[in-house]
PDB file of C-alpha atoms in Angstrom:
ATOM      1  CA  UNK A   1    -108.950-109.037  37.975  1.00 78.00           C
ATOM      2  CA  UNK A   2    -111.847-110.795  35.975  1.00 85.00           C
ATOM      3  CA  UNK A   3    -114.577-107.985  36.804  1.00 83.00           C
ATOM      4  CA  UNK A   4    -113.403-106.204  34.096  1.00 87.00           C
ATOM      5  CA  UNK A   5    -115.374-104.466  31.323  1.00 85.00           C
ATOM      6  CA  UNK A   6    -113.474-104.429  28.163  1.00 92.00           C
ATOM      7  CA  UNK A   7    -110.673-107.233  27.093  1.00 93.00           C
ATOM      8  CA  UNK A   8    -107.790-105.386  26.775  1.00 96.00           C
ATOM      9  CA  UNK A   9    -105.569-105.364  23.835  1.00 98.00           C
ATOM     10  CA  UNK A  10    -101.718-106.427  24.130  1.00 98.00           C
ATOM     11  CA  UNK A  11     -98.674-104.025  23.489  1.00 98.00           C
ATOM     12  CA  UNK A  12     -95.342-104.966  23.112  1.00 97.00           C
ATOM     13  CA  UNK A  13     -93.359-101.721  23.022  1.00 97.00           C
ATOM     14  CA  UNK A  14     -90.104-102.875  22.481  1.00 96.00           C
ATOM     15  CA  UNK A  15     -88.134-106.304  22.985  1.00 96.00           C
ATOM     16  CA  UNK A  16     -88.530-106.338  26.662  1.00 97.00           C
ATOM     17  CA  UNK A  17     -91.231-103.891  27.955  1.00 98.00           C
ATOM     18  CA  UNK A  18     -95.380-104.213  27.631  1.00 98.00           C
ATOM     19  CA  UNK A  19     -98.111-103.472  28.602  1.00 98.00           C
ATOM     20  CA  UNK A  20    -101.885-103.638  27.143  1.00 98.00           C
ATOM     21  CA  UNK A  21    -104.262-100.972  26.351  1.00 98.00           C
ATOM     22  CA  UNK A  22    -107.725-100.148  24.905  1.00 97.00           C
ATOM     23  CA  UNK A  23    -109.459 -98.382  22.046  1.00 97.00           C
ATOM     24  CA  UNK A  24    -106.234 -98.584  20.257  1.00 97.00           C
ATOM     25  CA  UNK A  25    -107.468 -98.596  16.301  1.00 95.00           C
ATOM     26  CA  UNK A  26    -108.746 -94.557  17.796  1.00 93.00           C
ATOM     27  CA  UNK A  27    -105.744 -93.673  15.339  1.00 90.00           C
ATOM     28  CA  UNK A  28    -107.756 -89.618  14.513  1.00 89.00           C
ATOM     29  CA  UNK A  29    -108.026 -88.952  18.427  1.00 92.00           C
ATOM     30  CA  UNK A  30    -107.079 -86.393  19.610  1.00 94.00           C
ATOM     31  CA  UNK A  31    -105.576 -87.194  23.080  1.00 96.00           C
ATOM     32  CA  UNK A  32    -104.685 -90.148  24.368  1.00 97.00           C
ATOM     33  CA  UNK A  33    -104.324 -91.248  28.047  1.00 98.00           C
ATOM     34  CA  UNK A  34    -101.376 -92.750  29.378  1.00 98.00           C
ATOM     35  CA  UNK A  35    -102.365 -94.166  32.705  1.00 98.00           C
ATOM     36  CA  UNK A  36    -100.337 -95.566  35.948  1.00 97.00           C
ATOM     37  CA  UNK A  37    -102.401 -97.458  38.909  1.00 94.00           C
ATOM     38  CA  UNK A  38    -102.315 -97.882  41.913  1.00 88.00           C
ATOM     39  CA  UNK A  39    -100.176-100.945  44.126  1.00 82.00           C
ATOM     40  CA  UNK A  40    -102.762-103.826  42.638  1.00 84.00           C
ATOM     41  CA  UNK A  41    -103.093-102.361  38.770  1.00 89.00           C
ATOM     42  CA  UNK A  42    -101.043-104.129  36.691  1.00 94.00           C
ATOM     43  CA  UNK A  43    -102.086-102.773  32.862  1.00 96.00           C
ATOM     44  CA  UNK A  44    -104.012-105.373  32.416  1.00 96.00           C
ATOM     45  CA  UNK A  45    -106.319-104.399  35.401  1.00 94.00           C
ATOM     46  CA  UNK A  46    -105.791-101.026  34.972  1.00 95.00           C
ATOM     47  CA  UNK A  47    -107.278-101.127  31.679  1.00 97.00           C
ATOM     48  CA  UNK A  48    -110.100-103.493  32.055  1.00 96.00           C
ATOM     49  CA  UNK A  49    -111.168-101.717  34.903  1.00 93.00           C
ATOM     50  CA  UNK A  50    -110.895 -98.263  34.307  1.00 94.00           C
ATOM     51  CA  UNK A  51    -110.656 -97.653  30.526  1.00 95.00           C
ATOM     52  CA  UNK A  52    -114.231 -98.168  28.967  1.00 92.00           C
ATOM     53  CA  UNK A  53    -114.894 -94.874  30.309  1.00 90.00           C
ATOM     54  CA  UNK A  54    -113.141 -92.709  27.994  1.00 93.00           C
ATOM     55  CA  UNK A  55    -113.087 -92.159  24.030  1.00 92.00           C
ATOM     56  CA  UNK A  56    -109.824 -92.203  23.212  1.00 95.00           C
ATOM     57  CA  UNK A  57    -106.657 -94.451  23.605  1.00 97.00           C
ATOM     58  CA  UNK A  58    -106.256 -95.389  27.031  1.00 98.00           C
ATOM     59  CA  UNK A  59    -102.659 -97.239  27.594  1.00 98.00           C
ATOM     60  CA  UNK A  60    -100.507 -98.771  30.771  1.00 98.00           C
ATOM     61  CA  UNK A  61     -97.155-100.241  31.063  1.00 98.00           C
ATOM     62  CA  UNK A  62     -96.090-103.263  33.310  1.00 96.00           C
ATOM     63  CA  UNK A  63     -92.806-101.953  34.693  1.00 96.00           C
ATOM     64  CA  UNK A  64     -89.725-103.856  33.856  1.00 96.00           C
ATOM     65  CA  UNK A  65     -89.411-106.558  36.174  1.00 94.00           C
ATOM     66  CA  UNK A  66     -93.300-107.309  36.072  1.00 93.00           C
ATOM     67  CA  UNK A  67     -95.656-109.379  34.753  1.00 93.00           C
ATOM     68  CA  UNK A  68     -94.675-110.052  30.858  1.00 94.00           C
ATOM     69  CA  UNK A  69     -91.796-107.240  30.865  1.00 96.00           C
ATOM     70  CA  UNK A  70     -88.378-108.371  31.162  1.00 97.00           C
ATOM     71  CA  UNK A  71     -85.318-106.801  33.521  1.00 95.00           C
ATOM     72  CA  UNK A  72     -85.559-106.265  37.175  1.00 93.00           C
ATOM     73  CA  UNK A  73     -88.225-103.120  38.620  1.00 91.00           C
ATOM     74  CA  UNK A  74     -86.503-100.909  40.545  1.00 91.00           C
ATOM     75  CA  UNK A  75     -87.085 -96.549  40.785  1.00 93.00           C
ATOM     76  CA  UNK A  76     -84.323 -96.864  38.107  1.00 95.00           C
ATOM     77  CA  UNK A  77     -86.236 -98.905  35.791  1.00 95.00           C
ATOM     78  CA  UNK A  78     -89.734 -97.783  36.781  1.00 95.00           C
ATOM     79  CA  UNK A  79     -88.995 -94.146  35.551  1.00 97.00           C
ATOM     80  CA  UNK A  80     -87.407 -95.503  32.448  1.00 97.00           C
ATOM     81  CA  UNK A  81     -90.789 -97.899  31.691  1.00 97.00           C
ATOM     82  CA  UNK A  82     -92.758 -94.212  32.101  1.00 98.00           C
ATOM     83  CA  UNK A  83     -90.332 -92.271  29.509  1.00 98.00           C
ATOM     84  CA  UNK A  84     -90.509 -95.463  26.647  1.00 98.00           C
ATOM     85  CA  UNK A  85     -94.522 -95.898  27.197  1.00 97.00           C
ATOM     86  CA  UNK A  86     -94.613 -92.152  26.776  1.00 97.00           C
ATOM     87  CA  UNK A  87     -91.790 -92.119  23.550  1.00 96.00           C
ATOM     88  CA  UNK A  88     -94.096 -95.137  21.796  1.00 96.00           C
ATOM     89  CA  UNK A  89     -97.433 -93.066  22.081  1.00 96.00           C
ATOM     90  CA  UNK A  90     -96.122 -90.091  19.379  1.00 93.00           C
ATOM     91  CA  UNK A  91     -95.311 -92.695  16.911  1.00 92.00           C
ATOM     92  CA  UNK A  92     -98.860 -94.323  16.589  1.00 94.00           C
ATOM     93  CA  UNK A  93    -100.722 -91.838  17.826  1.00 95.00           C
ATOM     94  CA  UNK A  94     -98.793 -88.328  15.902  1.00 93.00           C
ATOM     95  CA  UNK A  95    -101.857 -86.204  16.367  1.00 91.00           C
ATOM     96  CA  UNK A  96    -102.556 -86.640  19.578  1.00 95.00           C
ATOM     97  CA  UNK A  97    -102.037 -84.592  22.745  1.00 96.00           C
ATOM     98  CA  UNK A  98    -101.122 -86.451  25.791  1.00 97.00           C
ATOM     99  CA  UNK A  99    -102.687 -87.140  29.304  1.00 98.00           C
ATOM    100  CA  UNK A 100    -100.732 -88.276  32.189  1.00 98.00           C
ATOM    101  CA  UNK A 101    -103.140 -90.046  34.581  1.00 98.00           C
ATOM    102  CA  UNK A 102    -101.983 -91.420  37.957  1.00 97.00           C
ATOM    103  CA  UNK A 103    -104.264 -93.162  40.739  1.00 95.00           C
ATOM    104  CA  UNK A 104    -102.639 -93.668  44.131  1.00 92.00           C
ATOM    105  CA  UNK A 105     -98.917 -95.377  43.738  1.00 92.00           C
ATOM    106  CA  UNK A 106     -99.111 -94.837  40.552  1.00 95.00           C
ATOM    107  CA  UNK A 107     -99.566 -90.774  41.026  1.00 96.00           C
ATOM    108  CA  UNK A 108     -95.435 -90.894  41.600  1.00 96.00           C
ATOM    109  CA  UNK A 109     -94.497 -92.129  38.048  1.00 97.00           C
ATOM    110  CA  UNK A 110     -97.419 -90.171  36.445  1.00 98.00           C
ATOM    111  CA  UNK A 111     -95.606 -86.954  38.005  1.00 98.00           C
ATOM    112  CA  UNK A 112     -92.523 -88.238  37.214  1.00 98.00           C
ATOM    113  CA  UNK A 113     -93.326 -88.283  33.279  1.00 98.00           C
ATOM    114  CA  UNK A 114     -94.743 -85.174  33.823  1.00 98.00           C
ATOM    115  CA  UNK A 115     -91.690 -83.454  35.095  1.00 98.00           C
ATOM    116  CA  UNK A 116     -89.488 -84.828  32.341  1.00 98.00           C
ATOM    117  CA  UNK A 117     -91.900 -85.091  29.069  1.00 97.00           C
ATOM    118  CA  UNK A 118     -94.335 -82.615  27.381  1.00 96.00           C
ATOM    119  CA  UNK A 119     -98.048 -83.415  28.129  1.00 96.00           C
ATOM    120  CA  UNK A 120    -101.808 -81.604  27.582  1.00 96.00           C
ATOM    121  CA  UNK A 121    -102.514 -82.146  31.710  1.00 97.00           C
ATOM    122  CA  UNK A 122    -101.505 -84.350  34.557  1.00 98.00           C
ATOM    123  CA  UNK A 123    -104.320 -85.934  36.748  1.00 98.00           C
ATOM    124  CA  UNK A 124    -104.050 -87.461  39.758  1.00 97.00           C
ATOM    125  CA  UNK A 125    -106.148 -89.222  42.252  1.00 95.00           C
ATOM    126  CA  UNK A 126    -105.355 -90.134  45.651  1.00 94.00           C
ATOM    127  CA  UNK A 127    -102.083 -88.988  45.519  1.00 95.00           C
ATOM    128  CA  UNK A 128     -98.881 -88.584  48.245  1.00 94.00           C
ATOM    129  CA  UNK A 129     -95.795 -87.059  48.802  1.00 94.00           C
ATOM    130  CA  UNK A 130     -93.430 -89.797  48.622  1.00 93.00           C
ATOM    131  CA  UNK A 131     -93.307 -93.650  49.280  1.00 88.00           C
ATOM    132  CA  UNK A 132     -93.861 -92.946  53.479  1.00 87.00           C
ATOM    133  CA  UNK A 133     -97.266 -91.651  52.974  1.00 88.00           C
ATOM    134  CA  UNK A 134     -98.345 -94.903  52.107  1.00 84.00           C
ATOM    135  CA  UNK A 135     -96.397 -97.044  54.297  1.00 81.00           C
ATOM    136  CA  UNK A 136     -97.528 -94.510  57.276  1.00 73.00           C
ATOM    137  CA  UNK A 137    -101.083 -96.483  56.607  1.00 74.00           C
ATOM    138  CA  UNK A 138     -99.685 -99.534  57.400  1.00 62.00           C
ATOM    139  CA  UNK A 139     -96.666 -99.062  59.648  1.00 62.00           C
ATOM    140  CA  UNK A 140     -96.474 -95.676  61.264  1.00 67.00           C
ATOM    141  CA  UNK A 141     -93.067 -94.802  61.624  1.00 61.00           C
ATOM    142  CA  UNK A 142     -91.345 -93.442  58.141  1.00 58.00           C
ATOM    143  CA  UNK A 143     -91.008 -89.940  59.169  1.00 66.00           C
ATOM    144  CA  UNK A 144     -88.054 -87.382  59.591  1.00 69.00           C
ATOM    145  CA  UNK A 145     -84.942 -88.859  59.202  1.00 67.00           C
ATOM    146  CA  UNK A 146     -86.495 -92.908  59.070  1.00 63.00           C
ATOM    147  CA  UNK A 147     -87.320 -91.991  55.783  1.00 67.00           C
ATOM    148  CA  UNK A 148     -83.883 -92.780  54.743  1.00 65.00           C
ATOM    149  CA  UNK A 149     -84.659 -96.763  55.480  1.00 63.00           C
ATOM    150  CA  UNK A 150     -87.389 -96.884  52.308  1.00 71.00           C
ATOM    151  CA  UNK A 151     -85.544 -97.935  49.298  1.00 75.00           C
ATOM    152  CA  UNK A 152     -86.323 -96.998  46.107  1.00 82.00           C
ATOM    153  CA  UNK A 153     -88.473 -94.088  47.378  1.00 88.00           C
ATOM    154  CA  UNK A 154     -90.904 -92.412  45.197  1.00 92.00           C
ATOM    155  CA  UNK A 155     -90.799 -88.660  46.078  1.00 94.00           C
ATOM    156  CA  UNK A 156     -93.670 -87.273  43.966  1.00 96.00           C
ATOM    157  CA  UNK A 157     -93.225 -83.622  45.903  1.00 96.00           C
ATOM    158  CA  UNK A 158     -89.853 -83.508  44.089  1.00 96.00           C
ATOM    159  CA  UNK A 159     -90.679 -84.227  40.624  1.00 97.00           C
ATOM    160  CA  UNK A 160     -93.908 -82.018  41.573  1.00 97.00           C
ATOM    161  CA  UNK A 161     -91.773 -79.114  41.033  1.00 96.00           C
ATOM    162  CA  UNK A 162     -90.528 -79.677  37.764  1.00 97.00           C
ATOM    163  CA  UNK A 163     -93.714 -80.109  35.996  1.00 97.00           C
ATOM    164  CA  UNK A 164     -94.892 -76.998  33.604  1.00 96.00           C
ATOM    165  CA  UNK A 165     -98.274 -78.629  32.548  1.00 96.00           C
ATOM    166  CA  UNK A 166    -101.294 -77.613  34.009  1.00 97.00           C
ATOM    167  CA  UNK A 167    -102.120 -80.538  36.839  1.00 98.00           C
ATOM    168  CA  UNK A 168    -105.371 -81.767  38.616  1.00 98.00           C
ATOM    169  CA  UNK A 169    -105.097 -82.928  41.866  1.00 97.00           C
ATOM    170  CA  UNK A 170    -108.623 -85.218  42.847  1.00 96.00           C
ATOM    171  CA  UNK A 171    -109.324 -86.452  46.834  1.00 95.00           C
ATOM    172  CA  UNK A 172    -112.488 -87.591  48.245  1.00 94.00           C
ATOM    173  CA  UNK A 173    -113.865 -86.685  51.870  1.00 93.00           C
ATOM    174  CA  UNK A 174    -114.410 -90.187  52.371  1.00 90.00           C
ATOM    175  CA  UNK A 175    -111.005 -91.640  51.385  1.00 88.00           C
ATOM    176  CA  UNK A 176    -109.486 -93.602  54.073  1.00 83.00           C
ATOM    177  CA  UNK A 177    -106.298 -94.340  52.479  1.00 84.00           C
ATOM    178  CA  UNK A 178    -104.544 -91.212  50.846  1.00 92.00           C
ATOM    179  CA  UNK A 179    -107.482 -88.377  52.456  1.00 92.00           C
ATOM    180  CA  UNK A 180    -108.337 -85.195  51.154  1.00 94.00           C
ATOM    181  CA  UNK A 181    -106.005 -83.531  53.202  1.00 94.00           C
ATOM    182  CA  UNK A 182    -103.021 -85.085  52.220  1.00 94.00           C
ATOM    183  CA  UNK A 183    -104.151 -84.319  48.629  1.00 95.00           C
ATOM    184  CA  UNK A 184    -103.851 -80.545  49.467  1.00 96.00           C
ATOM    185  CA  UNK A 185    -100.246 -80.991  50.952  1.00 96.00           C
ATOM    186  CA  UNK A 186     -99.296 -82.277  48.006  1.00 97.00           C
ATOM    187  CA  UNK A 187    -100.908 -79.704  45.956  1.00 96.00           C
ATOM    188  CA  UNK A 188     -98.561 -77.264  47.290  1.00 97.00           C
ATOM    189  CA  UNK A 189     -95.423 -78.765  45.804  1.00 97.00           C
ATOM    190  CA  UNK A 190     -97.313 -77.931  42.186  1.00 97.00           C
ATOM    191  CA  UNK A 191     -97.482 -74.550  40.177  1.00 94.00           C
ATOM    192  CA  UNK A 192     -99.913 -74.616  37.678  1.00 94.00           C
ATOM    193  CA  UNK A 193    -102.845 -76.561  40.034  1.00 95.00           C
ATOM    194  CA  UNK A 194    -106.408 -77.459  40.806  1.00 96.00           C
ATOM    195  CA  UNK A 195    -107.691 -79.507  43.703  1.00 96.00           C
ATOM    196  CA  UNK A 196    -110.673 -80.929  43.111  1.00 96.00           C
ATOM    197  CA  UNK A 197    -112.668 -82.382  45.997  1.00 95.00           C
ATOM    198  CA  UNK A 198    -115.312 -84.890  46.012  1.00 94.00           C
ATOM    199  CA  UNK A 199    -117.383 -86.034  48.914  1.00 91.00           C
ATOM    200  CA  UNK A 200    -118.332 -89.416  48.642  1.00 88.00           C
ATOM    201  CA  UNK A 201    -115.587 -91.375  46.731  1.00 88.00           C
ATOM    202  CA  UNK A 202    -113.712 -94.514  48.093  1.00 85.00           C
ATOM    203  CA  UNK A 203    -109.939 -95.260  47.411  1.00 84.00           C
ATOM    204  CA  UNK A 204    -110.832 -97.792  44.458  1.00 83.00           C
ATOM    205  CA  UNK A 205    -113.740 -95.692  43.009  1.00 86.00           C
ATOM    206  CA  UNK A 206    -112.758 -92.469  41.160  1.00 90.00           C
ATOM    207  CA  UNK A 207    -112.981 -94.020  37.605  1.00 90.00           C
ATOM    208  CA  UNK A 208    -116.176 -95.514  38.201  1.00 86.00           C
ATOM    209  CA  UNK A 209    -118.078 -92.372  38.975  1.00 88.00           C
ATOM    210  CA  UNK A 210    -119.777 -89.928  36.440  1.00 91.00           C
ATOM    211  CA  UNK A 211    -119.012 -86.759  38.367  1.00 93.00           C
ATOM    212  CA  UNK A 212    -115.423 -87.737  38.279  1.00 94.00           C
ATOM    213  CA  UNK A 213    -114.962 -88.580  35.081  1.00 94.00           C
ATOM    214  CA  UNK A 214    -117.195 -85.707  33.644  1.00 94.00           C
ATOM    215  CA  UNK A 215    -114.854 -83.618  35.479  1.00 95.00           C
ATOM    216  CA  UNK A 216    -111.362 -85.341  34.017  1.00 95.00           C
ATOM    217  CA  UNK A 217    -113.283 -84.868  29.962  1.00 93.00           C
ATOM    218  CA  UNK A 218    -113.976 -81.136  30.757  1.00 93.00           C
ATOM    219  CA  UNK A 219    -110.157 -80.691  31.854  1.00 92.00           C
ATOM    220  CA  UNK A 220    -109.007 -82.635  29.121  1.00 91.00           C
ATOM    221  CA  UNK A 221    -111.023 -81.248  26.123  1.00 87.00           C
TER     222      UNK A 221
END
């Protein structure tokens, strides 16, 4: 994307995985934000696009398999890019408390983290359940036992249940593409929750707008 509003900065976090990241010399913060976007957010555009917003280190990963990471993406390798971003972060960043941050697809491997890793808060926006939520949008037929035909599934109601952190859960009355209704079904599969509604948000808008991220700093601080 080239309407972006920082340059991000580069990572390499080991030999074969990257990623980029911004305000990354924040080395006294005390939280930093690991964030996972949605289906067109590679880091890079996850980070110029979103990341200018917040005062602290704000990092993404490019799964193996993608852009300048090496190795094949697969659910396999996706979850394993998640746990190394997340192992990395302690070791620059010792004082820090950690925020998982997820925005539509990427909601599955931020609650994936989640289940397996300590963090301050998860946050979601636009969320689902698992992969057929969003390929209902497109191609309405993934339910009941047709779920089995979706490889590499992403089944963010399962890893739901295994995280301990508190979690946020944001929808918008105007989304069209993962509603506010779907973001209280998922909501369920959580124990220590908040929903959070807003009223006039679009899919590709939540990071743009004061009142949501006025909302994220007061859960996060």
């Amino acid at each position: 994307m080239t309407d972006i509003l920082c340059t991000p900065q580069f990572i390499q976090f080991n030999d074969q995985l990257t990623g980029y990241g911004n305000h990354l010399d924040m080395k006294n913060s005390n939280k930093v934000i690991l964030f996972f976007g949605g289906s067109n957010y590679i880091a890079y555009n996850s980070v110029g696009k979103y990341s200018s917003c917040f005062d602290c280190p704000f990092i993404a990963v490019d799964y193996y398999g993608s852009q300048d990471s090496k190795g094949k993406m697969n659910i396999k390798t996706m979850k394993q890019s998640a746990e190394e971003l997340y192992d990395w972060a302690p070791n620059h960043y010792p004082d820090s408390e950690l925020i998982v941050i997820g925005h539509s697809y990427g909601a599955g491997m931020a609650t994936y983290l989640a289940s397996v890793r300590k963090c301050k808060a998860l946050i979601i926006s636009a969320g689902y359940r698992d992969v057929s939520d969003l390929y209902n949008k497109i191609i309405p037929v993934f339910w009941g036992p047709l779920k089995v035909f979706i490889s590499n599934n992403i089944s963010t109601a399962e890893y739901a249940k295994n995280v301990e952190w508190p979690v946020y859960i944001i929808g918008s009355n105007a989304e069209q593409v993962l509603n506010a209704s779907l973001q209280e079904k998922l909501s369920a599969y959580f124990k220590n929750k908040e929903l959070k509604v807003f009223d006039d948000i679009s899919h590709e808008e939540y990071f743009h707008l004061d009142e949501v991220i006025n909302f994220i700093q007061q859960v996060i601080n």
